[in-house]
């Protein structure tokens, strides 16, 4: 199965709303799920349903084995060891776990990006002194400014592999090595937007990284489950965010003994069905080669950039080059302060689903666009024709709302 026909695997795309086919262009928020992921979850509930790591009976041991197999398949995907994969609720929880668990002091310097997601900015700012790397004149990360900030000897450097607003893919290999060389900083990668793409797959044996955070739901997996990869020596030093059942070896009346990594970070009953679905999502991604994924992503990115540059009434945030960029386009419309009417009309009159707002990255949106944006984000099952369709619909709506004489 290739990328061109993979849309048949996504039941939602068979749905019509008011007789219209759906064009789903909000993939940076969350992706659709292939049938195999949905089946894995439903199969757990219809055939097993037991809790994991608790009972010694057949169903519980079967569920535990399936759950742990997912951990090992993710480890294999990243070139890591099984005990370096911690299941979390999502990327947000994974990032909070690291920011909290490192026991930072308020004057410890942490470097993030101006276009970081709030899931990074808020936890790092709570626990340390966060400095943000600016964007350069093209809208990519300003490497000169990054090197300048490294002179402050940060304790932690948080690299957003792919921005959910500009779509820029940062040179994380180069940036991670520079951080290690400058001050042996702890390197954290936010891979929420990159892990969905086979061509951006990270191999931890080749990258000087200590932690990687991502969510399952943006990479065709279910909501409710995400991951933190942590180098075992780093996870060993991390303080758990949550305490409770499943993360201790024993508890007496006054003390307790925590389990080894990764289990001491997984207190309470986890989302078992979602985790099994996540395992299927990783298997599904293995259907696509890095080359095909890159070609497809570039074709979608070119369509997004071309459509924006052809229209005087649009401003596109970020670089106008399609290399090192994912198919995410954040747009502002001249003369239009409230984009929500446009998004609703795109949905209701054309079946086109895309997002408006600050994309949980308000510092960069305010800094570069002066207000809210309309974001289109495309994925493996989208086509450049759908991007063209989006722009044609936008032309009609902009004309209809009297925002521009066409
Ligand atoms: C770059 C980036 N980091 C982190 C997150 C947070 O992901 P989640 O909401 O799944 O925790 C997102 C979500 O949009 C994101 O785009």
mmCIF file of C-alpha atoms and ligand atoms in Angstrom:
data_model
loop_
_atom_site.group_PDB
_atom_site.id
_atom_site.type_symbol
_atom_site.label_atom_id
_atom_site.label_comp_id
_atom_site.label_asym_id
_atom_site.label_seq_id
_atom_site.Cartn_x
_atom_site.Cartn_y
_atom_site.Cartn_z
ATOM 1 C CA UNK A 1 0.000 0.000 0.000
ATOM 2 C CA UNK A 2 1.334 3.424 -0.945
ATOM 3 C CA UNK A 3 0.671 6.947 0.243
ATOM 4 C CA UNK A 4 -1.548 7.780 -2.723
ATOM 5 C CA UNK A 5 -4.220 5.255 -1.782
ATOM 6 C CA UNK A 6 -3.832 5.161 2.009
ATOM 7 C CA UNK A 7 -6.870 7.414 2.501
ATOM 8 C CA UNK A 8 -9.048 4.280 2.115
ATOM 9 C CA UNK A 9 -7.765 3.086 5.499
ATOM 10 C CA UNK A 10 -9.394 6.011 7.332
ATOM 11 C CA UNK A 11 -13.103 5.429 8.001
ATOM 12 C CA UNK A 12 -13.755 9.089 8.840
ATOM 13 C CA UNK A 13 -12.864 10.035 5.275
ATOM 14 C CA UNK A 14 -15.810 7.921 4.032
ATOM 15 C CA UNK A 15 -18.153 10.157 5.965
ATOM 16 C CA UNK A 16 -20.159 12.876 4.282
ATOM 17 C CA UNK A 17 -21.574 15.889 6.071
ATOM 18 C CA UNK A 18 -24.630 17.411 4.395
ATOM 19 C CA UNK A 19 -23.776 15.405 1.279
ATOM 20 C CA UNK A 20 -20.205 16.692 1.176
ATOM 21 C CA UNK A 21 -16.971 14.760 1.332
ATOM 22 C CA UNK A 22 -14.679 15.803 4.202
ATOM 23 C CA UNK A 23 -11.377 17.555 3.543
ATOM 24 C CA UNK A 24 -9.530 17.203 6.828
ATOM 25 C CA UNK A 25 -6.754 19.778 7.159
ATOM 26 C CA UNK A 26 -6.281 19.996 10.937
ATOM 27 C CA UNK A 27 -3.649 17.306 11.289
ATOM 28 C CA UNK A 28 -1.265 19.386 13.396
ATOM 29 C CA UNK A 29 -4.009 19.373 16.056
ATOM 30 C CA UNK A 30 -4.736 15.672 15.740
ATOM 31 C CA UNK A 31 -4.645 13.069 12.995
ATOM 32 C CA UNK A 32 -7.353 10.692 11.837
ATOM 33 C CA UNK A 33 -7.032 7.024 12.780
ATOM 34 C CA UNK A 34 -6.657 4.084 10.413
ATOM 35 C CA UNK A 35 -8.956 1.088 10.776
ATOM 36 C CA UNK A 36 -6.147 -1.080 12.217
ATOM 37 C CA UNK A 37 -5.741 1.304 15.174
ATOM 38 C CA UNK A 38 -9.478 1.399 15.836
ATOM 39 C CA UNK A 39 -9.655 -2.406 15.565
ATOM 40 C CA UNK A 40 -6.782 -2.898 18.032
ATOM 41 C CA UNK A 41 -8.615 -0.811 20.620
ATOM 42 C CA UNK A 42 -11.959 -2.422 20.041
ATOM 43 C CA UNK A 43 -10.368 -5.889 20.068
ATOM 44 C CA UNK A 44 -8.923 -5.244 23.531
ATOM 45 C CA UNK A 45 -12.367 -4.350 24.880
ATOM 46 C CA UNK A 46 -14.195 -7.191 23.126
ATOM 47 C CA UNK A 47 -11.602 -9.932 23.755
ATOM 48 C CA UNK A 48 -9.741 -9.018 26.913
ATOM 49 C CA UNK A 49 -10.682 -5.995 29.044
ATOM 50 C CA UNK A 50 -8.452 -6.918 32.025
ATOM 51 C CA UNK A 51 -6.095 -4.627 33.899
ATOM 52 C CA UNK A 52 -2.345 -4.976 33.399
ATOM 53 C CA UNK A 53 0.565 -5.676 35.747
ATOM 54 C CA UNK A 54 -1.804 -6.627 38.542
ATOM 55 C CA UNK A 55 -3.344 -10.086 38.152
ATOM 56 C CA UNK A 56 -1.625 -13.404 37.625
ATOM 57 C CA UNK A 57 -4.600 -14.767 35.659
ATOM 58 C CA UNK A 58 -4.615 -15.406 31.903
ATOM 59 C CA UNK A 59 -6.411 -12.285 30.678
ATOM 60 C CA UNK A 60 -4.319 -9.938 32.797
ATOM 61 C CA UNK A 61 -1.048 -11.528 31.734
ATOM 62 C CA UNK A 62 -2.144 -11.459 28.082
ATOM 63 C CA UNK A 63 -3.008 -7.733 28.363
ATOM 64 C CA UNK A 64 0.280 -6.999 30.175
ATOM 65 C CA UNK A 65 2.288 -8.804 27.475
ATOM 66 C CA UNK A 66 0.547 -6.890 24.678
ATOM 67 C CA UNK A 67 1.075 -3.605 26.504
ATOM 68 C CA UNK A 68 4.780 -4.242 27.086
ATOM 69 C CA UNK A 69 5.223 -5.344 23.459
ATOM 70 C CA UNK A 70 4.106 -1.831 22.433
ATOM 71 C CA UNK A 71 6.793 -0.342 24.667
ATOM 72 C CA UNK A 72 9.431 -2.501 22.986
ATOM 73 C CA UNK A 73 8.189 -1.730 19.471
ATOM 74 C CA UNK A 74 8.423 2.022 20.193
ATOM 75 C CA UNK A 75 11.904 1.530 21.630
ATOM 76 C CA UNK A 76 12.897 -0.297 18.449
ATOM 77 C CA UNK A 77 11.427 2.471 16.289
ATOM 78 C CA UNK A 78 13.592 5.046 18.094
ATOM 79 C CA UNK A 79 16.708 2.897 18.457
ATOM 80 C CA UNK A 80 16.245 2.931 22.254
ATOM 81 C CA UNK A 81 16.004 0.305 25.018
ATOM 82 C CA UNK A 82 12.603 -0.790 26.346
ATOM 83 C CA UNK A 83 13.186 0.677 29.820
ATOM 84 C CA UNK A 84 13.791 4.104 28.231
ATOM 85 C CA UNK A 85 10.174 4.413 27.056
ATOM 86 C CA UNK A 86 7.712 5.908 29.554
ATOM 87 C CA UNK A 87 4.030 6.013 28.673
ATOM 88 C CA UNK A 88 2.368 9.325 29.467
ATOM 89 C CA UNK A 89 -1.006 10.865 28.693
ATOM 90 C CA UNK A 90 0.400 13.012 25.867
ATOM 91 C CA UNK A 91 3.387 15.185 24.910
ATOM 92 C CA UNK A 92 2.265 17.819 27.421
ATOM 93 C CA UNK A 93 2.537 15.377 30.310
ATOM 94 C CA UNK A 94 5.888 14.096 29.026
ATOM 95 C CA UNK A 95 7.299 17.656 28.931
ATOM 96 C CA UNK A 96 5.848 18.497 32.356
ATOM 97 C CA UNK A 97 7.356 15.315 33.769
ATOM 98 C CA UNK A 98 10.844 16.357 32.645
ATOM 99 C CA UNK A 99 10.493 20.029 33.673
ATOM 100 C CA UNK A 100 9.247 18.995 37.120
ATOM 101 C CA UNK A 101 11.404 15.919 37.553
ATOM 102 C CA UNK A 102 14.783 17.541 36.898
ATOM 103 C CA UNK A 103 14.528 19.516 40.125
ATOM 104 C CA UNK A 104 15.574 22.799 38.508
ATOM 105 C CA UNK A 105 16.315 25.972 40.456
ATOM 106 C CA UNK A 106 14.496 29.184 39.502
ATOM 107 C CA UNK A 107 17.728 30.747 38.202
ATOM 108 C CA UNK A 108 18.705 27.718 36.074
ATOM 109 C CA UNK A 109 18.595 28.772 32.437
ATOM 110 C CA UNK A 110 16.485 26.812 29.983
ATOM 111 C CA UNK A 111 16.536 27.633 26.272
ATOM 112 C CA UNK A 112 13.385 27.123 24.206
ATOM 113 C CA UNK A 113 12.154 28.521 20.886
ATOM 114 C CA UNK A 114 9.955 31.553 20.309
ATOM 115 C CA UNK A 115 7.616 29.262 18.360
ATOM 116 C CA UNK A 116 7.501 26.607 21.105
ATOM 117 C CA UNK A 117 4.114 25.207 22.055
ATOM 118 C CA UNK A 118 2.593 26.315 25.386
ATOM 119 C CA UNK A 119 3.150 22.721 26.563
ATOM 120 C CA UNK A 120 6.832 23.657 26.725
ATOM 121 C CA UNK A 121 6.798 27.337 27.556
ATOM 122 C CA UNK A 122 4.585 27.062 30.633
ATOM 123 C CA UNK A 123 6.267 24.200 32.527
ATOM 124 C CA UNK A 124 9.827 25.412 31.864
ATOM 125 C CA UNK A 125 8.893 28.944 32.866
ATOM 126 C CA UNK A 126 7.361 27.666 36.110
ATOM 127 C CA UNK A 127 10.496 25.822 37.202
ATOM 128 C CA UNK A 128 13.387 27.808 35.683
ATOM 129 C CA UNK A 129 14.532 30.935 33.843
ATOM 130 C CA UNK A 130 13.294 30.371 30.274
ATOM 131 C CA UNK A 131 14.928 32.201 27.351
ATOM 132 C CA UNK A 132 13.453 31.937 23.861
ATOM 133 C CA UNK A 133 15.426 31.750 20.605
ATOM 134 C CA UNK A 134 14.091 34.237 18.023
ATOM 135 C CA UNK A 135 13.121 33.444 14.461
ATOM 136 C CA UNK A 136 15.398 34.699 11.682
ATOM 137 C CA UNK A 137 14.298 36.926 8.794
ATOM 138 C CA UNK A 138 12.967 33.891 6.890
ATOM 139 C CA UNK A 139 10.896 32.625 9.810
ATOM 140 C CA UNK A 140 13.173 29.709 10.714
ATOM 141 C CA UNK A 141 14.947 29.372 14.023
ATOM 142 C CA UNK A 142 17.725 31.977 14.359
ATOM 143 C CA UNK A 143 20.857 29.874 14.830
ATOM 144 C CA UNK A 144 23.045 32.907 15.599
ATOM 145 C CA UNK A 145 20.749 33.844 18.451
ATOM 146 C CA UNK A 146 20.753 30.215 19.626
ATOM 147 C CA UNK A 147 24.560 30.175 19.793
ATOM 148 C CA UNK A 148 24.499 33.502 21.622
ATOM 149 C CA UNK A 149 22.108 32.046 24.235
ATOM 150 C CA UNK A 150 24.301 28.960 24.634
ATOM 151 C CA UNK A 151 26.980 31.278 26.043
ATOM 152 C CA UNK A 152 24.690 31.681 29.088
ATOM 153 C CA UNK A 153 25.439 27.991 29.846
ATOM 154 C CA UNK A 154 21.859 26.739 30.009
ATOM 155 C CA UNK A 155 21.109 23.710 32.124
ATOM 156 C CA UNK A 156 18.503 22.511 29.623
ATOM 157 C CA UNK A 157 17.916 23.106 25.921
ATOM 158 C CA UNK A 158 14.471 22.267 24.543
ATOM 159 C CA UNK A 159 14.370 21.804 20.784
ATOM 160 C CA UNK A 160 11.087 21.792 18.886
ATOM 161 C CA UNK A 161 11.786 19.388 16.045
ATOM 162 C CA UNK A 162 8.937 20.743 13.930
ATOM 163 C CA UNK A 163 6.946 23.867 14.776
ATOM 164 C CA UNK A 164 3.168 23.464 14.914
ATOM 165 C CA UNK A 165 2.820 27.034 13.617
ATOM 166 C CA UNK A 166 5.545 27.661 11.045
ATOM 167 C CA UNK A 167 6.048 24.012 10.052
ATOM 168 C CA UNK A 168 9.812 24.611 10.204
ATOM 169 C CA UNK A 169 11.950 21.572 10.866
ATOM 170 C CA UNK A 170 14.863 22.623 13.081
ATOM 171 C CA UNK A 171 18.374 21.170 12.577
ATOM 172 C CA UNK A 172 18.199 19.319 15.889
ATOM 173 C CA UNK A 173 21.299 17.159 15.321
ATOM 174 C CA UNK A 174 23.468 20.245 14.893
ATOM 175 C CA UNK A 175 21.717 22.129 17.718
ATOM 176 C CA UNK A 176 21.934 19.199 20.163
ATOM 177 C CA UNK A 177 25.666 18.759 19.494
ATOM 178 C CA UNK A 178 26.242 22.492 19.976
ATOM 179 C CA UNK A 179 24.396 22.381 23.328
ATOM 180 C CA UNK A 180 26.476 19.439 24.521
ATOM 181 C CA UNK A 181 29.701 21.049 23.354
ATOM 182 C CA UNK A 182 28.924 24.478 24.845
ATOM 183 C CA UNK A 183 27.912 23.399 28.346
ATOM 184 C CA UNK A 184 26.828 19.757 28.369
ATOM 185 C CA UNK A 185 23.204 20.937 28.598
ATOM 186 C CA UNK A 186 20.415 18.418 29.009
ATOM 187 C CA UNK A 187 18.787 18.181 25.566
ATOM 188 C CA UNK A 188 15.025 17.683 25.313
ATOM 189 C CA UNK A 189 13.319 17.287 21.936
ATOM 190 C CA UNK A 190 9.639 18.062 21.439
ATOM 191 C CA UNK A 191 8.819 15.635 18.645
ATOM 192 C CA UNK A 192 5.028 16.056 18.782
ATOM 193 C CA UNK A 193 4.877 17.321 15.179
ATOM 194 C CA UNK A 194 7.780 15.319 13.745
ATOM 195 C CA UNK A 195 7.173 11.774 14.997
ATOM 196 C CA UNK A 196 4.089 11.447 12.716
ATOM 197 C CA UNK A 197 6.359 11.660 9.661
ATOM 198 C CA UNK A 198 8.459 8.622 8.709
ATOM 199 C CA UNK A 199 11.076 10.864 7.062
ATOM 200 C CA UNK A 200 11.632 12.706 10.359
ATOM 201 C CA UNK A 201 12.119 9.520 12.379
ATOM 202 C CA UNK A 202 14.661 10.012 15.169
ATOM 203 C CA UNK A 203 17.357 7.463 15.913
ATOM 204 C CA UNK A 204 18.504 8.131 19.471
ATOM 205 C CA UNK A 205 21.766 6.275 18.890
ATOM 206 C CA UNK A 206 22.719 9.002 16.408
ATOM 207 C CA UNK A 207 21.403 12.083 18.213
ATOM 208 C CA UNK A 208 22.826 13.646 21.377
ATOM 209 C CA UNK A 209 19.456 13.774 23.069
ATOM 210 C CA UNK A 210 18.428 13.039 26.648
ATOM 211 C CA UNK A 211 14.630 13.192 26.388
ATOM 212 C CA UNK A 212 12.045 13.098 23.583
ATOM 213 C CA UNK A 213 8.355 13.871 24.086
ATOM 214 C CA UNK A 214 5.469 13.075 21.757
ATOM 215 C CA UNK A 215 1.755 12.261 21.634
ATOM 216 C CA UNK A 216 0.105 9.253 20.028
ATOM 217 C CA UNK A 217 -2.881 11.092 18.613
ATOM 218 C CA UNK A 218 -0.922 13.204 16.099
ATOM 219 C CA UNK A 219 0.667 10.100 14.552
ATOM 220 C CA UNK A 220 -2.551 8.197 13.803
ATOM 221 C CA UNK A 221 -2.756 6.724 17.303
ATOM 222 C CA UNK A 222 -5.527 7.266 19.837
ATOM 223 C CA UNK A 223 -5.904 10.155 22.231
ATOM 224 C CA UNK A 224 -4.953 9.572 25.863
ATOM 225 C CA UNK A 225 -1.488 8.149 25.337
ATOM 226 C CA UNK A 226 1.889 9.722 24.658
ATOM 227 C CA UNK A 227 5.505 8.933 25.313
ATOM 228 C CA UNK A 228 8.613 10.165 26.962
ATOM 229 C CA UNK A 229 11.861 8.656 25.761
ATOM 230 C CA UNK A 230 14.598 9.227 28.331
ATOM 231 C CA UNK A 231 18.180 8.022 28.294
ATOM 232 C CA UNK A 232 18.232 5.478 31.134
ATOM 233 C CA UNK A 233 20.892 7.400 33.088
ATOM 234 C CA UNK A 234 18.676 10.520 32.878
ATOM 235 C CA UNK A 235 15.417 8.749 33.738
ATOM 236 C CA UNK A 236 17.160 7.327 36.801
ATOM 237 C CA UNK A 237 17.630 10.904 38.069
ATOM 238 C CA UNK A 238 14.102 12.100 37.306
ATOM 239 C CA UNK A 239 11.577 12.632 40.096
ATOM 240 C CA UNK A 240 8.171 11.064 39.313
ATOM 241 C CA UNK A 241 5.317 13.500 38.722
ATOM 242 C CA UNK A 242 2.623 11.098 39.886
ATOM 243 C CA UNK A 243 2.618 8.696 42.816
ATOM 244 C CA UNK A 244 0.325 5.726 43.329
ATOM 245 C CA UNK A 245 -0.304 2.093 42.490
ATOM 246 C CA UNK A 246 1.970 0.344 40.025
ATOM 247 C CA UNK A 247 5.029 2.539 40.632
ATOM 248 C CA UNK A 248 6.196 1.043 43.926
ATOM 249 C CA UNK A 249 7.751 -2.289 44.907
ATOM 250 C CA UNK A 250 6.480 -2.066 48.463
ATOM 251 C CA UNK A 251 4.806 0.363 50.859
ATOM 252 C CA UNK A 252 4.818 0.111 54.661
ATOM 253 C CA UNK A 253 3.216 2.388 57.214
ATOM 254 C CA UNK A 254 5.882 5.053 56.927
ATOM 255 C CA UNK A 255 7.854 4.561 53.722
ATOM 256 C CA UNK A 256 7.919 2.986 50.272
ATOM 257 C CA UNK A 257 10.324 1.734 47.635
ATOM 258 C CA UNK A 258 9.847 2.979 44.069
ATOM 259 C CA UNK A 259 10.094 0.555 41.160
ATOM 260 C CA UNK A 260 12.812 0.798 38.553
ATOM 261 C CA UNK A 261 12.435 2.861 35.384
ATOM 262 C CA UNK A 262 10.185 3.117 33.417
ATOM 263 C CA UNK A 263 7.494 1.793 35.799
ATOM 264 C CA UNK A 264 8.078 4.357 38.521
ATOM 265 C CA UNK A 265 6.716 7.029 36.165
ATOM 266 C CA UNK A 266 3.516 5.144 35.419
ATOM 267 C CA UNK A 267 1.331 5.413 38.501
ATOM 268 C CA UNK A 268 -2.271 4.252 38.262
ATOM 269 C CA UNK A 269 -4.143 2.305 35.607
ATOM 270 C CA UNK A 270 -3.002 3.429 32.176
ATOM 271 C CA UNK A 271 -5.115 3.825 29.006
ATOM 272 C CA UNK A 272 -4.558 0.191 27.978
ATOM 273 C CA UNK A 273 -6.696 0.205 24.821
ATOM 274 C CA UNK A 274 -5.123 3.460 23.629
ATOM 275 C CA UNK A 275 -1.630 2.108 24.186
ATOM 276 C CA UNK A 276 -2.440 -0.977 22.110
ATOM 277 C CA UNK A 277 -3.812 1.364 19.441
ATOM 278 C CA UNK A 278 -0.573 3.346 19.567
ATOM 279 C CA UNK A 279 1.365 0.152 18.887
ATOM 280 C CA UNK A 280 -0.736 -0.345 15.731
ATOM 281 C CA UNK A 281 -0.123 3.274 14.704
ATOM 282 C CA UNK A 282 3.639 2.667 14.787
ATOM 283 C CA UNK A 283 3.151 -0.514 12.713
ATOM 284 C CA UNK A 284 1.006 1.447 10.259
ATOM 285 C CA UNK A 285 3.701 4.121 9.810
ATOM 286 C CA UNK A 286 6.164 1.374 8.871
ATOM 287 C CA UNK A 287 4.144 0.946 5.627
ATOM 288 C CA UNK A 288 5.684 4.155 4.290
ATOM 289 C CA UNK A 289 9.288 4.631 3.284
ATOM 290 C CA UNK A 290 11.212 7.724 4.342
ATOM 291 C CA UNK A 291 11.623 8.678 0.687
ATOM 292 C CA UNK A 292 7.888 8.479 -0.100
ATOM 293 C CA UNK A 293 7.012 10.327 3.091
ATOM 294 C CA UNK A 294 9.460 13.145 2.267
ATOM 295 C CA UNK A 295 8.279 13.447 -1.369
ATOM 296 C CA UNK A 296 4.655 13.554 -0.312
ATOM 297 C CA UNK A 297 5.261 16.045 2.481
ATOM 298 C CA UNK A 298 7.182 18.304 0.112
ATOM 299 C CA UNK A 299 4.432 18.211 -2.518
ATOM 300 C CA UNK A 300 1.870 19.226 0.121
ATOM 301 C CA UNK A 301 4.172 21.931 1.510
ATOM 302 C CA UNK A 302 4.796 23.352 -1.963
ATOM 303 C CA UNK A 303 1.037 23.505 -2.583
ATOM 304 C CA UNK A 304 0.532 25.357 0.712
ATOM 305 C CA UNK A 305 3.316 27.880 0.028
ATOM 306 C CA UNK A 306 2.394 28.418 -3.648
ATOM 307 C CA UNK A 307 -1.288 28.991 -2.857
ATOM 308 C CA UNK A 308 -0.425 31.546 -0.172
ATOM 309 C CA UNK A 309 2.122 33.436 -2.275
ATOM 310 C CA UNK A 310 -0.302 33.658 -5.228
ATOM 311 C CA UNK A 311 -2.813 35.608 -3.147
ATOM 312 C CA UNK A 312 -2.170 39.216 -2.171
ATOM 313 C CA UNK A 313 -4.711 39.062 0.611
ATOM 314 C CA UNK A 314 -2.794 36.327 2.490
ATOM 315 C CA UNK A 315 0.264 36.465 4.709
ATOM 316 C CA UNK A 316 2.023 33.152 5.411
ATOM 317 C CA UNK A 317 3.971 32.747 8.636
ATOM 318 C CA UNK A 318 7.456 31.259 8.420
ATOM 319 C CA UNK A 319 9.838 30.278 5.667
ATOM 320 C CA UNK A 320 8.621 30.270 2.057
ATOM 321 C CA UNK A 321 10.938 27.372 1.162
ATOM 322 C CA UNK A 322 9.565 23.866 1.094
ATOM 323 C CA UNK A 323 12.719 22.128 2.309
ATOM 324 C CA UNK A 324 13.045 21.439 6.028
ATOM 325 C CA UNK A 325 9.424 22.345 6.422
ATOM 326 C CA UNK A 326 6.278 20.296 7.070
ATOM 327 C CA UNK A 327 2.911 20.813 5.411
ATOM 328 C CA UNK A 328 1.648 23.353 7.928
ATOM 329 C CA UNK A 329 0.537 26.791 6.743
ATOM 330 C CA UNK A 330 -0.428 29.539 9.194
ATOM 331 C CA UNK A 331 -2.191 32.364 7.400
ATOM 332 C CA UNK A 332 -3.599 35.753 8.163
ATOM 333 C CA UNK A 333 -6.165 37.409 5.901
ATOM 334 C CA UNK A 334 -5.806 41.084 5.191
ATOM 335 C CA UNK A 335 -8.639 43.055 6.753
ATOM 336 C CA UNK A 336 -10.011 40.103 8.712
ATOM 337 C CA UNK A 337 -9.588 40.137 12.488
ATOM 338 C CA UNK A 338 -12.024 37.374 13.299
ATOM 339 C CA UNK A 339 -11.148 34.263 11.336
ATOM 340 C CA UNK A 340 -13.647 32.029 13.079
ATOM 341 C CA UNK A 341 -16.437 32.941 10.626
ATOM 342 C CA UNK A 342 -14.163 31.939 7.751
ATOM 343 C CA UNK A 343 -13.288 28.616 9.409
ATOM 344 C CA UNK A 344 -16.960 27.888 10.065
ATOM 345 C CA UNK A 345 -17.922 28.714 6.477
ATOM 346 C CA UNK A 346 -15.068 26.556 5.141
ATOM 347 C CA UNK A 347 -16.459 23.715 7.206
ATOM 348 C CA UNK A 348 -20.183 24.234 6.637
ATOM 349 C CA UNK A 349 -20.158 25.201 2.964
ATOM 350 C CA UNK A 350 -17.152 23.211 1.688
ATOM 351 C CA UNK A 351 -16.521 20.395 4.186
ATOM 352 C CA UNK A 352 -12.998 21.744 4.782
ATOM 353 C CA UNK A 353 -11.810 21.393 8.385
ATOM 354 C CA UNK A 354 -9.017 23.690 9.545
ATOM 355 C CA UNK A 355 -8.085 25.590 12.672
ATOM 356 C CA UNK A 356 -8.109 29.209 13.837
ATOM 357 C CA UNK A 357 -6.594 30.876 16.909
ATOM 358 C CA UNK A 358 -3.113 31.097 18.415
ATOM 359 C CA UNK A 359 -2.355 27.375 18.041
ATOM 360 C CA UNK A 360 -1.148 27.210 21.674
ATOM 361 C CA UNK A 361 1.912 29.170 20.529
ATOM 362 C CA UNK A 362 0.770 32.686 21.259
ATOM 363 C CA UNK A 363 4.212 34.357 21.634
ATOM 364 C CA UNK A 364 5.187 33.646 18.021
ATOM 365 C CA UNK A 365 1.731 34.292 16.576
ATOM 366 C CA UNK A 366 1.490 37.659 18.337
ATOM 367 C CA UNK A 367 5.096 38.517 17.461
ATOM 368 C CA UNK A 368 4.866 37.643 13.768
ATOM 369 C CA UNK A 369 1.188 37.966 12.801
ATOM 370 C CA UNK A 370 -0.299 40.395 15.262
ATOM 371 C CA UNK A 371 -3.367 38.333 16.061
ATOM 372 C CA UNK A 372 -5.080 35.043 15.317
ATOM 373 C CA UNK A 373 -4.287 32.834 12.346
ATOM 374 C CA UNK A 374 -5.993 30.299 10.099
ATOM 375 C CA UNK A 375 -3.942 27.102 9.965
ATOM 376 C CA UNK A 376 -4.043 24.317 7.390
ATOM 377 C CA UNK A 377 -2.029 21.212 8.148
ATOM 378 C CA UNK A 378 -1.866 18.204 5.850
ATOM 379 C CA UNK A 379 -0.785 14.616 6.406
ATOM 380 C CA UNK A 380 -0.150 11.344 4.586
ATOM 381 C CA UNK A 381 -3.754 10.843 3.443
ATOM 382 C CA UNK A 382 -4.109 14.411 2.053
ATOM 383 C CA UNK A 383 -3.349 15.474 -1.504
ATOM 384 C CA UNK A 384 -2.113 18.722 -3.100
ATOM 385 C CA UNK A 385 -5.522 18.872 -4.839
ATOM 386 C CA UNK A 386 -7.156 19.250 -1.435
ATOM 387 C CA UNK A 387 -4.873 22.197 -0.678
ATOM 388 C CA UNK A 388 -5.906 23.805 -4.000
ATOM 389 C CA UNK A 389 -9.515 23.203 -3.080
ATOM 390 C CA UNK A 390 -8.950 24.973 0.235
ATOM 391 C CA UNK A 391 -7.497 28.056 -1.479
ATOM 392 C CA UNK A 392 -10.301 28.229 -4.061
ATOM 393 C CA UNK A 393 -12.881 28.032 -1.282
ATOM 394 C CA UNK A 394 -11.007 30.751 0.601
ATOM 395 C CA UNK A 395 -11.060 33.004 -2.494
ATOM 396 C CA UNK A 396 -14.833 32.636 -2.678
ATOM 397 C CA UNK A 397 -15.327 33.327 1.016
ATOM 398 C CA UNK A 398 -13.002 36.317 1.103
ATOM 399 C CA UNK A 399 -14.960 37.739 -1.810
ATOM 400 C CA UNK A 400 -18.296 36.859 -0.181
ATOM 401 C CA UNK A 401 -17.331 38.528 3.107
ATOM 402 C CA UNK A 402 -16.234 41.605 1.138
ATOM 403 C CA UNK A 403 -12.653 41.350 2.404
ATOM 404 C CA UNK A 404 -11.098 41.630 -1.046
ATOM 405 C CA UNK A 405 -12.235 42.470 -4.559
ATOM 406 C CA UNK A 406 -11.267 39.416 -6.653
HETATM 407 C C1 LIG B 1 4.974 21.114 18.987
HETATM 408 C C2 LIG B 1 3.955 20.621 19.970
HETATM 409 N N1 LIG B 1 4.351 20.283 21.204
HETATM 410 C C3 LIG B 1 3.503 19.827 22.115
HETATM 411 C C4 LIG B 1 2.169 19.693 21.842
HETATM 412 C C5 LIG B 1 1.238 19.186 22.882
HETATM 413 O O1 LIG B 1 0.631 17.997 22.471
HETATM 414 P P1 LIG B 1 -0.572 17.381 23.311
HETATM 415 O O2 LIG B 1 -1.659 18.403 23.313
HETATM 416 O O3 LIG B 1 -0.924 16.146 22.576
HETATM 417 O O4 LIG B 1 -0.035 17.120 24.657
HETATM 418 C C6 LIG B 1 1.694 20.039 20.583
HETATM 419 C C7 LIG B 1 0.264 19.964 20.251
HETATM 420 O O5 LIG B 1 -0.225 20.600 19.363
HETATM 421 C C8 LIG B 1 2.619 20.509 19.620
HETATM 422 O O6 LIG B 1 2.224 20.846 18.395
#
